[in-house]
């Protein structure tokens, strides 16, 4: 069987350079292609007139541009959130969310089709695991969002391509600035592909996402957290905690049976010590389950002495879980305890995109 054509979004710039060297094409064409891929966000090889015909022909014969076609696009009535259902080459679907809150443009991207971790309140967990995404499928989601955001006239785009970042920023059309790996899937279960995608997203001549602009959220895959620390990966880390006792956590997050709370907290400590970075701890607030004053104190004690910020996420509805979200007043009280008794900063995530099931834990596709 012939090898499947290489997805161009799977390649780092170094790999693309190596390929062009092997093909004996000038490195000038690498720069041009990279520009098309990540600055113009061109959606087909045929629309790259600056590449000589022989380069384009070879690319067409031996590679493919893994643009993800949109199966469905929905806008929330909140005016800030848009959700894309994107189709992969094998016909599987994933969801990607574009958020524009307070001037920040953020893409929430997926790392897997489904998820193997089975958190009880999460729609992705409820659908089960199908497969990992490739680096190119992860990258293509961010490119899709950037393409959608940046719709300046193509001539302007073209004219500014060699003029540097400042001129580009002037070109109109918003620039994607933040990426959160908080869509479908557990990113640390798909470590290699996710890290390669992060490298591509950060390439200074590409989407050029700053180190401070990529956040990865994990259910608590201990070996993955330790590896992130060891490799000093330039991402922010968010850890989904949800309960401050092993038993409480295991009831919500089955992965806690594999990576118990004490091991998780030890890994988080190592991560913060090695990288000097604060971790965001996520806490889905479920009425009557993990939202009492005592729960808040238990979190405060658990995180004592760690560089931490708590992100409180009132439960979003999903089909497979009957719990209710904590009311605003109770969430405020929770925050108050964290701040005043433990000096622990926290935020309550705004509920956005709920009407189109684009909130945390609501992403899922029908098999
Ligand atoms: N797999 C990763 C990232 C994706 S989920 C993780 O679990 O961290 C992103 C965040 O949404 C996680 O903190 C997750 O626990 C939370 N979440 C899942 N389902 C939710 C729901 N129904 N309501 C609110 N938050 C939810
Ligand atoms: Fe997977 Fe995260 Fe959902 Fe848990 S919360 S099932 S880890 S996507």
XYZ file of C-alpha atoms and ligand atoms in Angstrom:
401
model
C 0.000 0.000 0.000
C 1.430 3.454 -0.832
C 2.215 5.644 2.178
C -0.531 8.119 3.059
C 0.399 11.585 1.823
C 2.010 13.762 4.483
C -0.294 16.345 6.019
C 1.595 19.635 5.710
C 0.193 20.786 9.075
C 1.984 17.820 10.653
C 5.407 19.269 9.843
C 7.547 21.633 11.858
C 9.393 24.197 9.800
C 12.583 22.182 10.263
C 10.869 19.084 8.894
C 9.496 21.006 5.955
C 12.981 22.373 5.279
C 14.414 18.840 5.387
C 11.752 17.679 2.925
C 12.475 20.514 0.518
C 16.218 19.871 0.820
C 15.608 16.225 -0.064
C 13.575 17.334 -3.048
C 16.313 19.821 -3.951
C 14.014 22.816 -3.789
C 15.307 26.166 -2.609
C 14.660 27.075 1.054
C 13.034 30.252 -0.265
C 10.049 28.115 -1.109
C 9.849 26.814 2.456
C 9.418 30.375 3.679
C 6.768 31.032 1.047
C 4.848 27.880 1.838
C 5.059 28.526 5.578
C 3.652 31.979 4.952
C 0.750 30.556 3.019
C 0.090 27.953 5.694
C 0.227 30.125 8.785
C 0.039 33.762 7.789
C -2.377 33.773 4.891
C -3.993 30.590 6.210
C -4.546 29.593 2.596
C -6.922 26.696 2.314
C -5.647 24.898 -0.779
C -2.372 24.231 -2.562
C -3.961 25.544 -5.743
C -4.267 28.975 -4.119
C -0.506 29.427 -3.638
C 0.542 31.246 -6.820
C 3.951 32.214 -5.482
C 5.107 28.644 -5.420
C 6.643 27.546 -8.705
C 4.572 24.991 -10.600
C 7.119 22.228 -10.045
C 7.003 22.748 -6.265
C 3.229 22.824 -6.225
C 2.996 19.716 -8.378
C 5.286 17.749 -6.103
C 3.377 18.922 -3.052
C 0.105 17.958 -4.685
C 1.470 14.527 -5.551
C 3.068 13.665 -2.219
C 1.440 15.753 0.473
C -1.947 17.088 1.416
C -3.139 20.225 3.133
C -5.199 18.935 6.039
C -7.727 21.768 6.159
C -10.688 20.687 8.283
C -13.984 21.320 6.507
C -16.782 22.771 8.593
C -19.739 20.448 9.059
C -21.604 22.905 11.215
C -21.034 26.374 12.619
C -23.142 27.736 15.466
C -23.133 31.130 17.133
C -24.170 31.583 20.731
C -26.738 34.230 21.571
C -24.154 35.574 24.035
C -22.446 37.153 21.011
C -19.016 35.956 22.144
C -18.885 32.286 21.314
C -18.857 30.362 18.068
C -18.573 26.609 17.811
C -17.303 24.672 14.804
C -17.964 21.046 14.107
C -14.991 20.058 11.952
C -14.605 16.973 9.782
C -11.416 14.914 9.813
C -10.053 12.953 6.855
C -11.510 9.668 8.186
C -14.893 11.333 8.585
C -14.628 11.551 12.369
C -15.765 14.895 13.830
C -14.375 17.187 16.476
C -15.459 20.462 17.971
C -13.468 23.683 18.226
C -14.668 26.826 19.942
C -13.810 30.459 19.198
C -14.289 32.813 22.129
C -13.995 36.589 22.156
C -14.273 37.776 25.739
C -13.097 41.195 26.848
C -11.005 41.731 23.766
C -9.182 38.417 24.061
C -9.483 36.052 21.169
C -9.123 32.457 22.254
C -9.474 29.144 20.464
C -10.460 26.144 22.542
C -9.128 23.160 20.647
C -9.479 19.399 20.903
C -6.718 16.817 21.304
C -8.678 13.586 20.770
C -11.870 12.279 19.208
C -13.759 11.575 22.429
C -11.908 10.857 25.656
C -10.922 7.737 27.562
C -11.016 9.312 31.025
C -14.756 9.032 31.653
C -15.307 11.974 34.016
C -18.947 11.575 34.967
C -20.081 15.133 34.282
C -18.321 15.605 30.939
C -20.056 15.091 27.594
C -16.774 14.151 25.909
C -16.147 11.518 28.580
C -19.689 10.268 28.172
C -19.116 9.598 24.454
C -16.024 7.434 25.080
C -12.715 7.342 23.261
C -12.305 6.952 19.501
C -8.742 8.032 18.710
C -5.919 10.489 19.224
C -5.638 13.502 16.939
C -2.464 13.923 14.907
C -0.350 17.074 15.397
C -1.685 18.371 12.073
C -5.289 17.902 13.163
C -4.594 19.878 16.325
C -2.743 22.629 14.434
C -5.443 22.795 11.739
C -8.055 23.759 14.338
C -6.054 26.844 15.341
C -5.427 27.681 11.685
C -9.137 27.330 11.026
C -9.955 29.825 13.757
C -7.250 32.216 12.562
C -8.567 31.964 9.009
C -12.062 32.732 10.206
C -10.846 35.699 12.244
C -8.633 37.222 9.673
C -10.644 38.146 6.704
C -8.812 41.211 5.398
C -8.817 41.489 1.638
C -6.417 38.924 0.176
C -4.452 41.635 -1.734
C -3.676 43.426 1.523
C -2.708 40.193 3.178
C -0.395 39.427 0.309
C 1.176 42.871 0.175
C 2.075 42.748 3.862
C 3.464 39.299 3.998
C 7.117 40.338 4.261
C 6.560 43.402 6.394
C 6.826 41.903 9.848
C 4.468 41.359 12.709
C 3.562 45.006 13.352
C 2.399 45.617 9.794
C 0.492 42.384 9.880
C -1.262 43.391 13.054
C -2.396 46.552 11.280
C -3.867 44.556 8.442
C -7.201 44.299 10.156
C -8.949 41.153 11.140
C -8.329 39.890 14.630
C -5.335 37.794 15.432
C -5.620 34.607 17.369
C -3.718 35.225 20.575
C -4.638 32.453 22.946
C -5.096 28.750 22.602
C -6.481 26.524 25.312
C -6.208 22.773 24.991
C -9.496 22.304 26.797
C -11.675 20.939 24.049
C -12.432 17.294 23.500
C -9.934 14.857 24.928
C -7.157 14.573 27.480
C -4.072 16.300 26.039
C -1.558 14.455 28.220
C -2.971 11.140 26.994
C -1.778 12.251 23.544
C 1.465 13.842 24.700
C 3.718 13.573 21.640
C 1.175 14.878 19.153
C 0.095 17.713 21.433
C 3.654 18.859 22.083
C 4.532 18.802 18.412
C 1.415 20.844 17.700
C 2.435 23.324 20.416
C 5.855 23.710 18.774
C 4.217 24.423 15.418
C 1.724 26.884 16.932
C 4.577 28.756 18.589
C 6.780 29.062 15.503
C 7.652 32.775 15.357
C 7.117 32.888 11.591
C 3.828 31.054 11.830
C 0.909 31.614 14.159
C 3.539 32.817 16.638
C 1.564 32.122 19.786
C 3.530 33.331 22.787
C 4.613 30.898 25.488
C 2.228 32.572 27.881
C -0.656 32.108 25.485
C -1.080 28.369 25.372
C -2.794 26.608 28.258
C -3.129 22.887 28.568
C -5.693 21.389 30.912
C -5.232 17.879 32.251
C -7.414 15.566 34.272
C -4.262 14.746 36.257
C -2.109 12.401 34.204
C 0.817 12.256 36.629
C 3.543 10.959 34.267
C 2.550 13.616 31.736
C 2.803 16.420 34.311
C 6.251 15.221 35.365
C 7.340 15.011 31.746
C 6.102 18.555 31.057
C 8.202 19.699 34.000
C 11.252 17.717 32.925
C 11.057 19.000 29.378
C 10.193 22.521 30.564
C 7.489 22.826 27.950
C 6.398 26.409 27.341
C 2.730 26.040 28.207
C 0.573 27.023 31.136
C -0.772 24.098 33.059
C -4.289 23.686 34.403
C -5.133 20.662 36.530
C -8.717 19.485 36.975
C -9.124 18.854 40.681
C -12.869 18.973 41.527
C -12.471 17.329 44.935
C -9.921 17.575 47.726
C -10.099 13.964 48.919
C -9.118 10.826 47.075
C -12.562 9.218 47.509
C -14.440 12.357 46.472
C -12.252 12.793 43.430
C -12.394 9.182 42.312
C -16.207 9.376 42.305
C -16.135 12.197 39.749
C -12.906 11.487 37.896
C -12.233 7.765 37.390
C -8.646 8.556 36.329
C -7.998 9.387 39.996
C -7.952 5.654 40.707
C -4.920 5.342 38.471
C -3.255 8.579 39.592
C -4.301 9.143 43.213
C -4.587 12.601 44.714
C -1.391 12.419 46.787
C 0.656 11.440 43.715
C -1.034 14.169 41.694
C -0.267 16.836 44.268
C 3.353 15.646 44.510
C 3.636 15.928 40.710
C 2.118 19.418 40.798
C 4.613 20.450 43.460
C 7.495 19.109 41.357
C 6.096 20.908 38.299
C 5.900 24.256 40.065
C 9.325 23.847 41.670
C 10.995 22.847 38.410
C 9.369 25.415 36.164
C 8.724 28.219 38.638
C 5.183 28.358 37.288
C 1.881 28.658 39.013
C -0.716 26.033 38.201
C -4.402 26.732 37.602
C -6.558 24.257 39.503
C -9.976 23.730 37.983
C -12.939 22.992 40.143
C -16.293 22.255 38.551
C -18.830 23.517 41.085
C -21.672 21.045 41.541
C -24.484 22.013 43.854
C -24.475 20.047 47.085
C -21.531 17.942 46.000
C -18.319 19.928 46.192
C -19.405 23.517 46.844
C -19.709 23.832 50.632
C -17.623 26.062 52.878
C -15.908 22.915 54.132
C -15.039 21.950 50.550
C -13.517 25.385 50.041
C -11.414 24.958 53.195
C -10.304 21.518 52.042
C -9.063 23.032 48.756
C -7.356 25.803 50.664
C -5.505 23.285 52.843
C -4.635 21.044 49.902
C -3.090 23.867 47.895
C -1.420 25.566 50.849
C 2.091 26.665 49.991
C 1.740 25.978 46.265
C 1.762 28.702 43.611
C -1.851 28.301 42.604
C -4.957 29.913 41.232
C -8.330 28.211 41.365
C -10.671 28.355 38.388
C -14.208 27.658 39.505
C -16.500 26.397 36.742
C -20.196 26.157 37.616
C -21.352 22.820 36.205
C -22.584 22.955 32.618
C -25.435 20.632 31.703
C -24.701 17.391 29.874
C -27.042 14.581 28.941
C -25.435 11.903 31.082
C -25.190 13.732 34.400
C -28.006 15.025 36.547
C -26.145 17.423 38.864
C -26.929 21.143 39.066
C -24.531 24.097 38.947
C -23.704 25.980 42.111
C -25.560 29.290 42.414
C -23.624 32.513 42.000
C -23.895 33.474 45.664
C -22.492 30.138 46.835
C -19.689 30.377 44.266
C -18.842 33.859 45.603
C -18.778 32.521 49.150
C -16.447 29.713 48.053
C -14.158 32.314 46.509
C -14.317 34.476 49.593
C -13.106 31.617 51.793
C -10.260 30.790 49.423
C -9.127 34.408 49.388
C -9.641 35.484 52.971
C -8.769 32.324 54.817
C -6.060 30.973 52.508
C -4.879 33.906 50.404
C -5.694 31.829 47.368
C -6.802 33.730 44.235
C -9.643 32.349 42.185
C -11.947 33.202 39.310
C -15.440 32.018 38.501
C -15.632 31.114 34.856
C -18.350 33.019 33.073
C -21.018 30.837 31.605
C -20.758 31.374 27.885
C -21.894 29.407 24.888
C -24.145 27.155 26.955
C -27.051 27.506 24.488
C -24.892 25.932 21.772
C -23.262 23.402 24.122
C -19.873 25.075 23.743
C -19.147 25.412 27.466
C -16.533 23.416 29.407
C -17.281 19.737 29.270
C -20.104 20.087 26.754
C -18.215 19.192 23.594
C -19.274 15.931 22.017
C -20.220 14.550 18.661
C -22.639 11.807 17.737
C -20.844 8.674 16.662
N -9.351 16.747 29.535
C -8.927 17.960 30.090
C -9.369 19.184 29.337
C -10.767 19.237 28.801
S -12.069 19.582 29.873
C -9.357 18.063 31.541
O -10.188 17.282 31.963
O -8.819 18.901 32.246
C -11.843 21.251 30.414
C -12.402 21.504 31.822
O -13.836 21.391 31.840
C -11.907 20.495 32.857
O -11.523 21.156 34.033
C -13.130 19.655 33.095
O -13.109 19.005 34.332
C -14.227 20.668 32.979
N -15.559 20.091 32.776
C -15.870 18.907 32.220
N -17.214 18.736 32.176
C -17.760 19.846 32.707
C -19.097 20.304 32.915
N -20.146 19.565 32.571
N -19.281 21.499 33.484
C -18.228 22.278 33.824
N -16.946 21.932 33.639
C -16.706 20.724 33.094
Fe -11.816 13.717 29.299
Fe -11.380 16.110 30.427
Fe -13.866 15.295 29.847
Fe -12.525 14.149 31.836
S -13.191 16.291 31.738
S -13.707 13.079 30.279
S -10.473 14.145 31.001
S -12.251 15.717 28.393
